[in-house]
One Martini backbone bead per residue (centre of mass of N, CA, C, O) as a GRO file, in nm:
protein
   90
    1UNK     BB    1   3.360  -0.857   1.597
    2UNK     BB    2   3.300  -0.866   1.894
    3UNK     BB    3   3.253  -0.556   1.936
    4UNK     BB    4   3.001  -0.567   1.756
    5UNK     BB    5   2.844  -0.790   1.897
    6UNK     BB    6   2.851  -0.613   2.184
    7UNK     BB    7   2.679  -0.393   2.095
    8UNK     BB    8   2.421  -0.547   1.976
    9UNK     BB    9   2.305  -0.600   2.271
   10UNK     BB   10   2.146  -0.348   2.351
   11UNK     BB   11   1.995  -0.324   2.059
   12UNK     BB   12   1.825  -0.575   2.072
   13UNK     BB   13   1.667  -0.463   2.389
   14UNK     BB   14   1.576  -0.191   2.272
   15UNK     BB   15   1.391  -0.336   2.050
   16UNK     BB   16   1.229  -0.515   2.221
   17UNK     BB   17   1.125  -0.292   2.447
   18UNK     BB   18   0.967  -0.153   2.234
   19UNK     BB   19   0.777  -0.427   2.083
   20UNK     BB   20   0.735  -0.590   2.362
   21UNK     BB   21   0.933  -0.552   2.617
   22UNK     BB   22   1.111  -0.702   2.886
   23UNK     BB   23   1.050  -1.016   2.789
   24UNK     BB   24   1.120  -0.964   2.467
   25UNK     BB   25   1.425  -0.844   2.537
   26UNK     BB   26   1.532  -1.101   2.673
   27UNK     BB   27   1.525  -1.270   2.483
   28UNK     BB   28   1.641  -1.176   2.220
   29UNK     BB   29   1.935  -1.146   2.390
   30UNK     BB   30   1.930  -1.455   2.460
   31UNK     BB   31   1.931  -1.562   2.138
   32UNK     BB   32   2.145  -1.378   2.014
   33UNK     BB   33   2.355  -1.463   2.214
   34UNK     BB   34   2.305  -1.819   2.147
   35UNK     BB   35   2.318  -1.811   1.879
   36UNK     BB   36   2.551  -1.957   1.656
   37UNK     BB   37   2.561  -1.745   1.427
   38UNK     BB   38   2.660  -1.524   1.648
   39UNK     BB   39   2.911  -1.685   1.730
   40UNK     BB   40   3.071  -1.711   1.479
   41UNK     BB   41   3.032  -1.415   1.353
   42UNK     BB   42   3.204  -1.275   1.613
   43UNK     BB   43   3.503  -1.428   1.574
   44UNK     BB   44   3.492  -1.354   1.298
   45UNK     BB   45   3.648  -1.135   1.065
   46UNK     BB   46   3.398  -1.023   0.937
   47UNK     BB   47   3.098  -0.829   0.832
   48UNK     BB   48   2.849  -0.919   0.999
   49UNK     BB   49   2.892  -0.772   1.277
   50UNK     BB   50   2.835  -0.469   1.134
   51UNK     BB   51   2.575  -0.491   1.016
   52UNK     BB   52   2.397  -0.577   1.247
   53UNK     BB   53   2.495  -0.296   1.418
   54UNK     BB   54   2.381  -0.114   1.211
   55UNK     BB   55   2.098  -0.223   1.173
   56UNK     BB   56   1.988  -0.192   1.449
   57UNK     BB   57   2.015   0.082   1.475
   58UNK     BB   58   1.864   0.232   1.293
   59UNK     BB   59   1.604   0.076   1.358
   60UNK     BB   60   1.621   0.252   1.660
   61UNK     BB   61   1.614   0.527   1.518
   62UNK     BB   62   1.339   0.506   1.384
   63UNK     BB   63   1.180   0.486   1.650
   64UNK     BB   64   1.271   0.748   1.768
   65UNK     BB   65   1.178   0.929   1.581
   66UNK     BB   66   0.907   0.882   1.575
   67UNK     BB   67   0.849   0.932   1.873
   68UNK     BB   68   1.028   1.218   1.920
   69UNK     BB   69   1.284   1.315   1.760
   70UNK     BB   70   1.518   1.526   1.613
   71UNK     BB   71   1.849   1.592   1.538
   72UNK     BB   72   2.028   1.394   1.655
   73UNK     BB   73   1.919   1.136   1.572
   74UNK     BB   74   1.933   1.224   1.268
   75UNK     BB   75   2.211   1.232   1.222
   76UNK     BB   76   2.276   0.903   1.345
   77UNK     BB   77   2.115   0.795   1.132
   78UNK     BB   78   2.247   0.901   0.858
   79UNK     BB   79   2.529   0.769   0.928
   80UNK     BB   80   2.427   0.460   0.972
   81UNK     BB   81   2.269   0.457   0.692
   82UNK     BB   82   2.557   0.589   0.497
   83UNK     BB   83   2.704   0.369   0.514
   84UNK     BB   84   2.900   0.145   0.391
   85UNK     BB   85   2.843  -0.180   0.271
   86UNK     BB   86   3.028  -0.451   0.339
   87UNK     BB   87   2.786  -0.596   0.158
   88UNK     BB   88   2.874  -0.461  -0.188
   89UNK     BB   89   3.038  -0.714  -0.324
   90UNK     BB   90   2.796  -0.908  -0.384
   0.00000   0.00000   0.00000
């Protein structure tokens, strides 16, 4: 769970400074760092920081798409949208 919760930080990064510049960006990833939920479900061992980091590349992987485009991110796009989700057995 830590280990996908540090992936989470650099995309959630990529997502402010995207939508909103860099210090959109910090605020974004100092927010995302310090807020409770995720430092709660950070080191507990469940799957809401893999969906976290799934949900935010996605998110990063489609406004590059639309921005770019590209053969290699529509790749990595399709991988990370059809993962199965930790939490479809809600």
């Amino acid at each position: 769970s830590v280990l996908w919760s540090l992936a989470t930080l650099p995309l959630v990064w990529l997502l402010g400074r995207r939508v909103g510049g860099e210090r959109t960006a910090r605020v974004a990833s100092t927010l995302f760092a310090l807020a409770p939920i995720s430092l709660y479900y950070s080191v507990e061992a469940r799957m809401y920081a893999m969906t976290w980091c799934l949900s935010a590349l996605t998110a990063w992987l489609t406004l590059r798409l639309h921005d770019r485009g590209g053969g290699g991110a529509l790749t990595l796009w399709t991988a990370a949208s059809s993962l199965p989700s930790p939490c479809s057995s809600w």
